[in-house]
Coordinates of C-alpha atoms and ligand atoms in Angstrom, one line a residue:
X633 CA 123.4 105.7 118.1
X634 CA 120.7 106.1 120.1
X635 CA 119.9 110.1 118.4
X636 CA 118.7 109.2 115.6
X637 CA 117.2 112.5 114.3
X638 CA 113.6 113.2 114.9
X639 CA 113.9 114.3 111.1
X640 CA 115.3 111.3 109.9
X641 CA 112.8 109.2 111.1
X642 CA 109.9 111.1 109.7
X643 CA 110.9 112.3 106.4
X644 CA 112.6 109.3 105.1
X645 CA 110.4 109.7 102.1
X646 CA 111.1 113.6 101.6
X647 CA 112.6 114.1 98.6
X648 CA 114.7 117.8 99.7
X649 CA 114.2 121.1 101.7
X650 CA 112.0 123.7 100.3
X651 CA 114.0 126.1 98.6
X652 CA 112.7 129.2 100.7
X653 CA 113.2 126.6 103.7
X654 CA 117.3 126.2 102.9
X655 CA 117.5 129.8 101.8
X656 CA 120.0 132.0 103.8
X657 CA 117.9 134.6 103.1
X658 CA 114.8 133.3 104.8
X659 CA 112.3 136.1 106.5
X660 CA 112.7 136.3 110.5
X661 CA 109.9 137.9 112.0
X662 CA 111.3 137.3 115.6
X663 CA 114.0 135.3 117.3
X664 CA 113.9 134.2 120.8
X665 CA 117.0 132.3 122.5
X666 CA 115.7 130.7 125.9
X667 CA 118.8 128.4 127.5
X668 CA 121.0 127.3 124.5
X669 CA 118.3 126.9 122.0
X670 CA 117.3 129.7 119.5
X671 CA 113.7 129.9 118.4
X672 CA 113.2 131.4 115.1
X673 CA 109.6 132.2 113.7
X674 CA 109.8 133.0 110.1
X675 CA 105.8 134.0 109.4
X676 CA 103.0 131.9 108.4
X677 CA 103.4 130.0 105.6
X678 CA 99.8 128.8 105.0
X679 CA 95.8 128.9 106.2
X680 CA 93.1 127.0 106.2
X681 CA 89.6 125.8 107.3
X682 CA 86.8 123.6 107.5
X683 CA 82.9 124.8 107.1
X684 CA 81.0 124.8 110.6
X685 CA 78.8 121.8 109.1
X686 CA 81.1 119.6 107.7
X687 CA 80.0 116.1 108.6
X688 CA 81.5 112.3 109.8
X689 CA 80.9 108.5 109.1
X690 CA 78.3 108.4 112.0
X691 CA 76.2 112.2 110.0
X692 CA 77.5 114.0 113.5
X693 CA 78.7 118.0 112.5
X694 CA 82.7 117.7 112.7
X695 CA 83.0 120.5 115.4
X696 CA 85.9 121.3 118.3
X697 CA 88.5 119.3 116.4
X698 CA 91.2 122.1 117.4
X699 CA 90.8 120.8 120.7
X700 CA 94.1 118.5 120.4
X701 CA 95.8 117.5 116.9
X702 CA 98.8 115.2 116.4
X703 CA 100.5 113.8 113.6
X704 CA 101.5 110.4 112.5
X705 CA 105.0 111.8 112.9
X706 CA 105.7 109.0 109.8
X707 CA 103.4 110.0 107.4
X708 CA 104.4 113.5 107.1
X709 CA 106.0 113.7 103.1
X710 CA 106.9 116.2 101.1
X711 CA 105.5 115.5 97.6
X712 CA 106.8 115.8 94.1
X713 CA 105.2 118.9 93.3
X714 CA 106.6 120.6 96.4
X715 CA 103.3 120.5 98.7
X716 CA 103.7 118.3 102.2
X717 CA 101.1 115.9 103.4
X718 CA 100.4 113.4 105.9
X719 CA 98.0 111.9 108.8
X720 CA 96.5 114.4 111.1
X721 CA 94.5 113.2 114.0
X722 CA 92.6 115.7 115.6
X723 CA 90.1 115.4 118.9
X724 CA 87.5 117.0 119.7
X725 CA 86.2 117.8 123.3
X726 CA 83.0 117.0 124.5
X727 CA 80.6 117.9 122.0
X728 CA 78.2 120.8 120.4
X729 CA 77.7 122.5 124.6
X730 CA 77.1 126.2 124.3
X731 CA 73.5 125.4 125.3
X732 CA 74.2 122.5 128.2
X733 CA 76.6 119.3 127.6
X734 CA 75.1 116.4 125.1
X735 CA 76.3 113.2 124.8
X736 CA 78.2 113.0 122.2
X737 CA 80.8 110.0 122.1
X738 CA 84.7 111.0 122.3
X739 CA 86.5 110.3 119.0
X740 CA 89.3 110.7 116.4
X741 CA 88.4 112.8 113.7
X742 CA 91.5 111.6 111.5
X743 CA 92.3 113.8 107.7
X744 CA 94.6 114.2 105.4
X745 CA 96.2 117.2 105.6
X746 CA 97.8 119.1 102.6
X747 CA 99.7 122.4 103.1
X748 CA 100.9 124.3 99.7
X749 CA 103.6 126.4 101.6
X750 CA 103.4 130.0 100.8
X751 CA 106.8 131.4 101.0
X752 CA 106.0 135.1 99.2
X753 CA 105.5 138.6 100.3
X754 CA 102.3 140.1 98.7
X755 CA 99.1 139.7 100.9
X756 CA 96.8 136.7 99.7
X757 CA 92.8 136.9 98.7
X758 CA 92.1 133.4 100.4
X759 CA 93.4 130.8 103.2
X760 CA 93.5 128.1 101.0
X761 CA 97.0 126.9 101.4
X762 CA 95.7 124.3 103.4
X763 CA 92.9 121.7 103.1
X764 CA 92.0 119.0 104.8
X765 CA 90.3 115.9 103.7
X766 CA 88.1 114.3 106.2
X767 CA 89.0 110.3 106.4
X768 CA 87.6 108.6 109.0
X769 CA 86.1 108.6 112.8
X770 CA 87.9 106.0 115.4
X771 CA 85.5 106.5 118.4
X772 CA 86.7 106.1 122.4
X773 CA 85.3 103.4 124.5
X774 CA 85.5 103.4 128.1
X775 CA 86.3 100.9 130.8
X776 CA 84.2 97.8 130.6
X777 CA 84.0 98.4 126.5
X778 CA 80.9 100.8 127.6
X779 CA 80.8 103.8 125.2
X780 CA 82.0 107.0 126.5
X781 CA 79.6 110.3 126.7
X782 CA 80.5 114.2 126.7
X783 CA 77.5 115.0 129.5
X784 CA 78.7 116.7 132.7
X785 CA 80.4 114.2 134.8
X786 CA 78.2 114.4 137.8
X787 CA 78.2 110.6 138.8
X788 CA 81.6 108.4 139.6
X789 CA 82.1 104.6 138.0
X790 CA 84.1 103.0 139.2
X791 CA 86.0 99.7 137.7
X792 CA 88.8 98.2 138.9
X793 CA 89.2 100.3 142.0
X794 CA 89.4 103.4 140.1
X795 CA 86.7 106.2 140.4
X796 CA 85.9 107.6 137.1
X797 CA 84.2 110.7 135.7
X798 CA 80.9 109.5 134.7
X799 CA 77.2 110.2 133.2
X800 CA 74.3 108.2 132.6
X801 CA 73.4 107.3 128.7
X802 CA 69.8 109.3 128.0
X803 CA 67.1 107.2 128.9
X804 CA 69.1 104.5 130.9
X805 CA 70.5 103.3 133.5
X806 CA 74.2 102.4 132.3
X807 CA 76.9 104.9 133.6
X808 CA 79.4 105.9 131.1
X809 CA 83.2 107.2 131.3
X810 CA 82.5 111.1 130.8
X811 CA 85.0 113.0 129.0
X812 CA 86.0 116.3 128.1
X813 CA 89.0 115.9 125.6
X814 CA 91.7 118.5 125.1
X815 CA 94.9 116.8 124.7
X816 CA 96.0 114.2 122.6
X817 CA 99.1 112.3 121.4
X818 CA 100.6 109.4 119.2
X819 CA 102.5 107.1 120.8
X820 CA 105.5 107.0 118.5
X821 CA 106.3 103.3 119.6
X822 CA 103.2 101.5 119.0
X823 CA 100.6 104.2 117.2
X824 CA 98.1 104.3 120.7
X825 CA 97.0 107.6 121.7
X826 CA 97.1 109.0 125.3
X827 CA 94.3 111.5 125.7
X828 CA 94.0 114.2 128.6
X829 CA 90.7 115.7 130.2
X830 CA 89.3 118.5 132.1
X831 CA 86.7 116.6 134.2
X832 CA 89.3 113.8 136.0
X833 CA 91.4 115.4 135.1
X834 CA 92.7 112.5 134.2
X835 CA 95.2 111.0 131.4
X836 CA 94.0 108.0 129.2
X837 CA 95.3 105.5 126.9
X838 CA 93.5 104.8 124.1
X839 CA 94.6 101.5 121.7
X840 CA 94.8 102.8 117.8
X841 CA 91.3 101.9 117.5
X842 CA 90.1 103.4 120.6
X843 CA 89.8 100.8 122.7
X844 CA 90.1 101.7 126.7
X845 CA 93.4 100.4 128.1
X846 CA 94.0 102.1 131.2
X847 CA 93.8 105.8 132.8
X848 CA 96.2 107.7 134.4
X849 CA 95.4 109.5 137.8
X850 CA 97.2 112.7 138.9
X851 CA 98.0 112.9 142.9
X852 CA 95.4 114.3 145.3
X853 CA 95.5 117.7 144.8
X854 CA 94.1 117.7 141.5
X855 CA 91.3 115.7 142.3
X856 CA 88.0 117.8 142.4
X857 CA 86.9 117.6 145.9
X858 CA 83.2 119.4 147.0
X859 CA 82.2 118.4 150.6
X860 CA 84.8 116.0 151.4
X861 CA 83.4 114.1 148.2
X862 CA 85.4 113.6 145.0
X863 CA 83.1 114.9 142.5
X864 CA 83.8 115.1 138.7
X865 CA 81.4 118.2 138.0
X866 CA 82.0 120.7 135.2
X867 CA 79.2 122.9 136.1
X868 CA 80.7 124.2 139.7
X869 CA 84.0 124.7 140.9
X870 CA 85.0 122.1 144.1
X871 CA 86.6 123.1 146.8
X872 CA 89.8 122.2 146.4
X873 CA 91.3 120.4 142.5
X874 CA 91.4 121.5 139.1
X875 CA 88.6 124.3 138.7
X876 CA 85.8 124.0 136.6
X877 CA 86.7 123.5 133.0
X878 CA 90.4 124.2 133.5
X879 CA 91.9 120.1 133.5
X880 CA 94.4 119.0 131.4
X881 CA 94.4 121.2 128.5
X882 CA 98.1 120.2 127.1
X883 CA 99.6 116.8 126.3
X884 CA 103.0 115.7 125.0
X885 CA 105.6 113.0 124.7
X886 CA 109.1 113.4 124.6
X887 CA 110.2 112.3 121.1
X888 CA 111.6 108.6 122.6
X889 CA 108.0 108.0 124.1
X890 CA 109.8 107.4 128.0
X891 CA 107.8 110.7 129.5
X892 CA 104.2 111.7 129.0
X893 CA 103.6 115.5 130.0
X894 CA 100.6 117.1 130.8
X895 CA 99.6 121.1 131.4
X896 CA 96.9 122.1 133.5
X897 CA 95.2 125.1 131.7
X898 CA 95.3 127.3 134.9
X899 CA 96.0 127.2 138.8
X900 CA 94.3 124.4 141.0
X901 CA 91.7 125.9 143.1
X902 CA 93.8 125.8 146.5
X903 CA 96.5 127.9 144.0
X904 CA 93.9 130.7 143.1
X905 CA 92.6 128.6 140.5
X906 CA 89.2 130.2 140.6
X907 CA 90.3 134.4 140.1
X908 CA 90.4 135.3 136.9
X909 CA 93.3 137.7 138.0
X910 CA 95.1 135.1 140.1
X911 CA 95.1 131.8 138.4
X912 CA 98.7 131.6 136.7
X913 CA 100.6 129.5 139.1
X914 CA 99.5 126.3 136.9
X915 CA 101.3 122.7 137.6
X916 CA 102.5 120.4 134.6
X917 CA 103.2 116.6 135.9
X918 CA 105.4 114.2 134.4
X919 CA 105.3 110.4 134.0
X920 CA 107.8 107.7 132.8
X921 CA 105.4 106.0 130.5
X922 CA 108.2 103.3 129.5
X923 CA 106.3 101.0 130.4
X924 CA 102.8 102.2 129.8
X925 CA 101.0 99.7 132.1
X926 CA 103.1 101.2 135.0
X927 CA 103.1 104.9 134.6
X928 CA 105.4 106.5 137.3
X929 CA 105.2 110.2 138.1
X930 CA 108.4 111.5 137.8
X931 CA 107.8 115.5 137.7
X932 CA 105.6 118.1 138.9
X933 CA 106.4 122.0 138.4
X934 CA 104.8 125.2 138.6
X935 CA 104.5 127.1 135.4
X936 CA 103.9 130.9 135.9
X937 CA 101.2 131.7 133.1
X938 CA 101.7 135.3 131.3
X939 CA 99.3 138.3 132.5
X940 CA 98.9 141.0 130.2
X941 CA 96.3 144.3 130.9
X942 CA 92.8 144.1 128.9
X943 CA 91.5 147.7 128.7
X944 CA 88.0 146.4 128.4
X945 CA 88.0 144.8 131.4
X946 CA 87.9 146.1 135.1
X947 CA 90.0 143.6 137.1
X948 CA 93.6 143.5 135.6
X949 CA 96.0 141.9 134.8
X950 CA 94.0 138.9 133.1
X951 CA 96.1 135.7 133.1
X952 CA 96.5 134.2 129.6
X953 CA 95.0 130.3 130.4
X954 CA 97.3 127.5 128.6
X955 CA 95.5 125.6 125.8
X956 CA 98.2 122.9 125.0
X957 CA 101.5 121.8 125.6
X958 CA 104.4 120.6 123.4
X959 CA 108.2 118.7 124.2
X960 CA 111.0 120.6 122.6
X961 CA 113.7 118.6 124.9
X962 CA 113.5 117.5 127.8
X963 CA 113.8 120.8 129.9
X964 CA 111.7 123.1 127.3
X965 CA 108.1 122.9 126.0
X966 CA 105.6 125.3 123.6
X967 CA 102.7 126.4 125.4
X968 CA 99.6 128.2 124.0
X969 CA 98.3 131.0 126.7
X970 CA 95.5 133.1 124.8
X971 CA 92.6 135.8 126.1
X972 CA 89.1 134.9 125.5
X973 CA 85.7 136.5 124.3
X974 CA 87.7 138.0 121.6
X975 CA 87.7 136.9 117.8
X976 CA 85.3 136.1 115.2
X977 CA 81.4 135.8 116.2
X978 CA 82.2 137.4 119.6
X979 CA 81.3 141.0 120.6
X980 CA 85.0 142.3 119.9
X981 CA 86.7 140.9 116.7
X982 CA 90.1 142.0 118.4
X983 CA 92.3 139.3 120.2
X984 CA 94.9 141.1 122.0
X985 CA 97.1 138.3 123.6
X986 CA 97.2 135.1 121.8
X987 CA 101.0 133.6 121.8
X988 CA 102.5 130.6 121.7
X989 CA 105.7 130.8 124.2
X990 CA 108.4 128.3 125.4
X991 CA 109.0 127.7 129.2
X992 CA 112.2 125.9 130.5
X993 CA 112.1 123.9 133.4
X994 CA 116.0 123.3 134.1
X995 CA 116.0 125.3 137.2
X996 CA 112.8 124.7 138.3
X997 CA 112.2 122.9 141.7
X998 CA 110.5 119.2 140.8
X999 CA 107.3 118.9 143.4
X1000 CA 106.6 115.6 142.5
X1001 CA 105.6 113.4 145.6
X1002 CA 106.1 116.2 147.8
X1003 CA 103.3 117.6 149.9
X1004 CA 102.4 119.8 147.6
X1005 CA 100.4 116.8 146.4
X1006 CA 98.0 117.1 148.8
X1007 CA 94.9 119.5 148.6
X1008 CA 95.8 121.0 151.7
X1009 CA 99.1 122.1 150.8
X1010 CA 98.5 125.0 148.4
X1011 CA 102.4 126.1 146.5
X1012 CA 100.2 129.2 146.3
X1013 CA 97.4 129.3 148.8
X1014 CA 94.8 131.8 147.5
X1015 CA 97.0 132.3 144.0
X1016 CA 98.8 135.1 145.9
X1017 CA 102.2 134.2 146.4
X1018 CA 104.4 131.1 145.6
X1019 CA 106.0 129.2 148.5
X1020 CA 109.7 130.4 149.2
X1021 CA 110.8 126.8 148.8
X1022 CA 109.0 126.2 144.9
X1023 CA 111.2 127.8 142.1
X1024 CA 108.7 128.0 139.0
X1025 CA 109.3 128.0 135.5
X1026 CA 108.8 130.8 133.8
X1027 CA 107.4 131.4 129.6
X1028 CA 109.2 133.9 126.9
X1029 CA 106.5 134.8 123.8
X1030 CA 107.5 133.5 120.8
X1031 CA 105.0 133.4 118.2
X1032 CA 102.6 136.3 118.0
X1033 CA 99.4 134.7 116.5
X1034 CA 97.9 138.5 116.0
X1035 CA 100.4 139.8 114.0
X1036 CA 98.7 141.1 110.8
X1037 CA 101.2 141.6 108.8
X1038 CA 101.7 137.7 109.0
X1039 CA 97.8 136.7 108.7
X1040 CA 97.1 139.3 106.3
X1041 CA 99.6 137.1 103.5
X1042 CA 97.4 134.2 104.6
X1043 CA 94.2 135.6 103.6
X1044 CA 93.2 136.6 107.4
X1045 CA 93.6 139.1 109.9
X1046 CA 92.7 139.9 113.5
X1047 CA 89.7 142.5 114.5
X1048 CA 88.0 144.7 112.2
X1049 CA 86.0 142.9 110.6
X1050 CA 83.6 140.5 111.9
X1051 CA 83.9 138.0 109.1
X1052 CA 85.2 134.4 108.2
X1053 CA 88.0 135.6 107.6
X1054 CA 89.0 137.1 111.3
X1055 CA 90.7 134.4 113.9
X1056 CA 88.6 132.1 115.7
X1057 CA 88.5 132.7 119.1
X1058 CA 89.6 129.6 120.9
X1059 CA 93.2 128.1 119.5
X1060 CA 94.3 125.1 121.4
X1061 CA 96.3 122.5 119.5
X1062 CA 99.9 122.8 118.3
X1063 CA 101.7 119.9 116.1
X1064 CA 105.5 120.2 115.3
X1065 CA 106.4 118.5 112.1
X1066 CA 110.3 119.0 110.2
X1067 CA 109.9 120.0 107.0
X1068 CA 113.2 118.5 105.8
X1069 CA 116.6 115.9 106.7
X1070 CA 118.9 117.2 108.7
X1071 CA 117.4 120.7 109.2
X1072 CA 116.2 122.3 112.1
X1073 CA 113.2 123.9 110.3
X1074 CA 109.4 122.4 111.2
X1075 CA 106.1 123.1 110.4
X1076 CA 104.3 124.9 113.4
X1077 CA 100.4 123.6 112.5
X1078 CA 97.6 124.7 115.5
X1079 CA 94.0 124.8 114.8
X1080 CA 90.8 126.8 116.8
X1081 CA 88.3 124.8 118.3
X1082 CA 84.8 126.3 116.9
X1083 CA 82.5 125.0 119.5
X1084 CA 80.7 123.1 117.3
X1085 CA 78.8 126.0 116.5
X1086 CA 76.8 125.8 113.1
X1087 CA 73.0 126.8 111.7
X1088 CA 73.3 123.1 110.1
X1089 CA 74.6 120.9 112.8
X1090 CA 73.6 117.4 113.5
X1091 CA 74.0 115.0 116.4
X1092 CA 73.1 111.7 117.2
X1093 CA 70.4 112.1 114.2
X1094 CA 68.8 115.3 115.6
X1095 CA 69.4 118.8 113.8
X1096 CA 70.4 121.8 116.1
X1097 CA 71.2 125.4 114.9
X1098 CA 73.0 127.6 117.5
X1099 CA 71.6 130.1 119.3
X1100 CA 74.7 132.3 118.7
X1101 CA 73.2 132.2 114.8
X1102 CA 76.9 132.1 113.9
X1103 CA 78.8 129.6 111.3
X1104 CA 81.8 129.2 112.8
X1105 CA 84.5 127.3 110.6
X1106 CA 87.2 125.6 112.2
X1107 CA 90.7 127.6 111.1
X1108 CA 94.3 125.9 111.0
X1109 CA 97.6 127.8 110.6
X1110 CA 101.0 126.4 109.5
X1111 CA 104.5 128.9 110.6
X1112 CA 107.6 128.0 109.6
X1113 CA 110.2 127.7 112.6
X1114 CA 113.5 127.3 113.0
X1115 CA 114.5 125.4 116.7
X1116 CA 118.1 124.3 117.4
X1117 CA 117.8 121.8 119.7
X1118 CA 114.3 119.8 119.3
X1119 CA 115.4 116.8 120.8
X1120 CA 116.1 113.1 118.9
X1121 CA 113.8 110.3 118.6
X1122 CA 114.7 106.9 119.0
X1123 CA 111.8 104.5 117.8
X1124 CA 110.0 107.1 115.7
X1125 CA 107.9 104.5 114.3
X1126 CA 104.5 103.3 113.9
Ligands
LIG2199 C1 94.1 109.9 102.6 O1 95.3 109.4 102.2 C2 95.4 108.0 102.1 C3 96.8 107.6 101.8 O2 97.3 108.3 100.8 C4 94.4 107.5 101.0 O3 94.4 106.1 100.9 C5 93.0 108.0 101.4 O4 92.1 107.7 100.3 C6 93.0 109.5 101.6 N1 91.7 109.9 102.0 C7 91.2 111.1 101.6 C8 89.8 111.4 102.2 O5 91.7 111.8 100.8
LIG2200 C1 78.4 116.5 142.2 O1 78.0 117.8 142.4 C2 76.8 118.1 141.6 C3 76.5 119.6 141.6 O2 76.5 119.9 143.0 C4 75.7 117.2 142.0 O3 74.6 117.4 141.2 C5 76.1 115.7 141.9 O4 75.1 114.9 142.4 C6 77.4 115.5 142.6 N1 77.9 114.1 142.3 C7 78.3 113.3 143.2 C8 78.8 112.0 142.7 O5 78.2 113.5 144.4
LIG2201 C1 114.3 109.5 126.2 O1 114.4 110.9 126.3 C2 114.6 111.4 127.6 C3 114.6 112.9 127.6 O2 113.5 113.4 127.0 C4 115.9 110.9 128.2 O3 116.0 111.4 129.5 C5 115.9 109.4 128.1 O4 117.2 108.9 128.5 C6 115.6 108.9 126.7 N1 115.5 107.5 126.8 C7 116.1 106.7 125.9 C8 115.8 105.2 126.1 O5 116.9 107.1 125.1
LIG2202 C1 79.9 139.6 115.2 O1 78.7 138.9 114.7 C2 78.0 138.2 115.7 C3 76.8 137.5 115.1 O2 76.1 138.4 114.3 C4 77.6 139.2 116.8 O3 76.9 138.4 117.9 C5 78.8 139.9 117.4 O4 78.4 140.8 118.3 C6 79.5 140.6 116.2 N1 80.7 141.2 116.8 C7 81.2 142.4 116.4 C8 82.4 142.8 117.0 O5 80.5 143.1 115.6
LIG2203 C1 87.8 145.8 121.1 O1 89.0 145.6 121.8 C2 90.0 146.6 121.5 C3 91.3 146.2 122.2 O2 91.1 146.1 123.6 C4 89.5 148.0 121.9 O3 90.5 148.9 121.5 C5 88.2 148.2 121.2 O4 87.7 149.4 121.7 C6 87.2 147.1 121.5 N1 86.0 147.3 120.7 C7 84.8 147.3 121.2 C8 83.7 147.5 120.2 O5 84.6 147.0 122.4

């Protein structure tokens, strides 16, 4: 009664499966069986992107919006003529800040997304399959109703007993909750959004139109301490705490809405957090937000990032830092690990490890509440070993984001050229959305994060060009997936 299908729920309105979708003859470009469920990837099935100075309700450049996305899980349709669309909320982090951090107000960037599946063979001229239609800007506010900035955090507010990342507004003396977005998701019971961060880092609760409800703070050992002082910083790594620019990268609720998860992108800095070469044993916590005014941290485990060899670089292996997190069931979860410095605009077009995998916690030992918890008590002090005691879980790749052959039919490719047409660098954001009733096919959408950088940007009223003197538009991708257990919903409603 209570497993109502996750497709059920959402697709009430679609009207049948695509016919490539149903077919027995559908492509498989790899299949990956981790526990009892089999993972499918059956290619890309369309492209997309938005120009480097597109522009919102408030003239700011629409930049970093492949930060986080989500879905309104309900809105997702297939159409008459056989093309899907629906809501997609997408967040970016903290602003245009390849040249220092500005304050840039955290927001919703919500469009309407339309993907024209392309099931066929032949290589396409253009990634056009997808477009997105910019709708509207729902903008964060902080505790206190004070507006929230995207400058480094270097001062504390506090409200309520709570110490929060802070900045001071330009020219004033008001502190302001300081955020650096990168995960974000619908609350299938009531349409609220819970937002992670990399300065806390810390997980938040947004209302539907952005009004502050409460934050979420993760035990001790995440907090960033320098000289016995919590301090919030992005521009140096504490001393013990998430490093520098490596919070809370993934969010994601189970289907039912009962558990919020969140990913740290790499190793806390008492794990190895700050060697480039040693940073993989990263922690994912757990909370039972059933009720949301009372979170309760439930699990904590250590998920082993991949390392893979880069021959350009003189320390190896590299670990491949996690850019988002999403629930399968309640044991398995996507991931996005990825290299950096590599794509279009940088000084090699070539990516050579991007991959989203799955990791299973089922026989993974839960920390939560142990003393692992405290700074102190590294699982793996210096990022060399992992304690005896901790059983970690481990990732299997599943779907190969270089593979040519695949973004070739899109109208992309990686390396060679250094064009608008090779990958992004930076992909952080994955939504799952079913495609049909009753199936076990979804929509795989992620989307690159662009920096913000543009000749023709504007923020807060003032024009700014990049130094890079790169346009860099923001790319999506849709794969078609087939998962076998992706677990029920019950309230899938908004
Ligand atoms: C997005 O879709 C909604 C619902 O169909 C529609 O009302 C709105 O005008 C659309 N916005 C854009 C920018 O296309
Ligand atoms: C945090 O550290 C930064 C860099 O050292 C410093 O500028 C800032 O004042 C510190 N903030 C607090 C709250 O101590
Ligand atoms: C919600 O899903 C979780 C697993 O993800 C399960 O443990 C829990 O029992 C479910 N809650 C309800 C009310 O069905
Ligand atoms: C790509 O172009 C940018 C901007 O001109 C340049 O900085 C970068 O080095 C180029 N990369 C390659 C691989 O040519
Ligand atoms: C770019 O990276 C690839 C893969 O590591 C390497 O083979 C190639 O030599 C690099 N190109 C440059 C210009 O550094």
């Amino acid at each position: 009664m209570l497993r109502l299908t996750v497709a059920a729920a959402l697709v009430s309105r679609a009207l049948a499966a695509p016919a490539a979708a149903s077919s027995s003859s559908a492509p498989v470009v790899n299949t990956v069986t981790v526990g009892s469920t089999t993972f499918t990837n059956h290619g890309l099935v369309g492209a997309g992107s938005l120009p480097s100075n597109a522009r919102d309700q408030f003239g700011d450049t629409i930049g970093g919006i492949g930060s986080a996305i989500a879905f309104d899980q309900s809105s997702f349709t297939l159409n008459a003529d056989g093309t899907y669309s629906g809501v997609l909320y997408t967040q970016p982090d903290r602003g245009w800040n390849t040249e220092g951090t500005v304050n840039y107000k955290g927001r919703i960037q919500q469009f309407n997304l339309t993907l024209n599946p392309y099931y066929g063979s032949a290589d396409q001229s253009s990634a056009d399959q997808i477009t997105l239609a910019y709708d509207k800007s729902i903008l964060y506010t902080g505790p206190d109703g004070i507006e929230t900035t995207g400058l480094d955090a270097a001062e504390i507010y506090t409200s309520n007993d709570v110490d929060y990342p802070a900045a001071y507004l330009p020219g004033t003396d008001t502190l302001a909750l300081a955020l650096d977005l990168e995960g974000l998701v619908h609350d299938p019971r009531d349409g609220s959004f819970w937002v992670s961060d990399e300065y806390g880092p810390y997980i938040y609760h947004f209302e539907s139109d952005g009004t502050f409800i409460s934050a979420i703070v993760p035990p001790a050992a995440y907090i960033p301490v320098i000289n016995k002082k919590t301090n919030f910083t992005g521009t140096t790594d504490p001393d013990t705490g998430r490093s520098a620019n490596h919070g809370f990268e993934g969010l994601s609720i189970s289907s039912n809405g009962t558990y919020i998860y969140a990913l740290l992108q790499a190793a806390l800095v008492q794990d190895g957090g700050t060697h480039a070469t040693r940073e993989e044993y990263t922690r994912m916590v757990q909370y039972d937000i059933s009720d949301a005014s009372s979170p309760q941290l439930v699990g904590e485990y250590v998920v082993v990032l991949p390392q893979f060899e880069d021959p350009d670089e003189s320390k190896n292996p590299r670990t491949g830092e996690s850019s988002e997190l999403h629930f399968i069931n309640d044991h398995q979860f996507l991931y996005l690990p990825r290299d950096s410095g590599r794509g279009q605009g940088q000084s090699n077009s070539t990516s050579i490890f991007r991959n989203a995998e799955i990791f299973d916690i089922s026989s993974a030992t839960n920390i939560a509440g142990s003393k692992y918890d405290e700074a102190k008590n590294p699982v793996a002090k210096d990022g060399d070993s992992l304690e005896s005691k901790v059983t970690p879980a481990t990732g299997t790749p599943f779907v190969d984001y270089n593979d040519n052959s695949q973004l070739n039919r899109v109208g992309l490719h990686n390396g060679g050229d250094n064009d608008s047409t090779d990958l992004d660098e930076k992909w952080e954001s994955l939504a799952l959305v079913p495609t049909s009733q009753g199936s076990n096919d979804y929509f795989l959408f992620t989307m690159s994060d662009n920096d913000f950088i543009t000749q023709d940007g504007y923020l807060n009223g003032e024009q700014y060009a990049d130094d890079s003197g790169l346009n860099l538009p923001t790319q999506i991708l849709a794969f078609w997936v087939t998962i076998s257990d992706v677990e029920s919903g019950v309230e899938l409603v908004n």
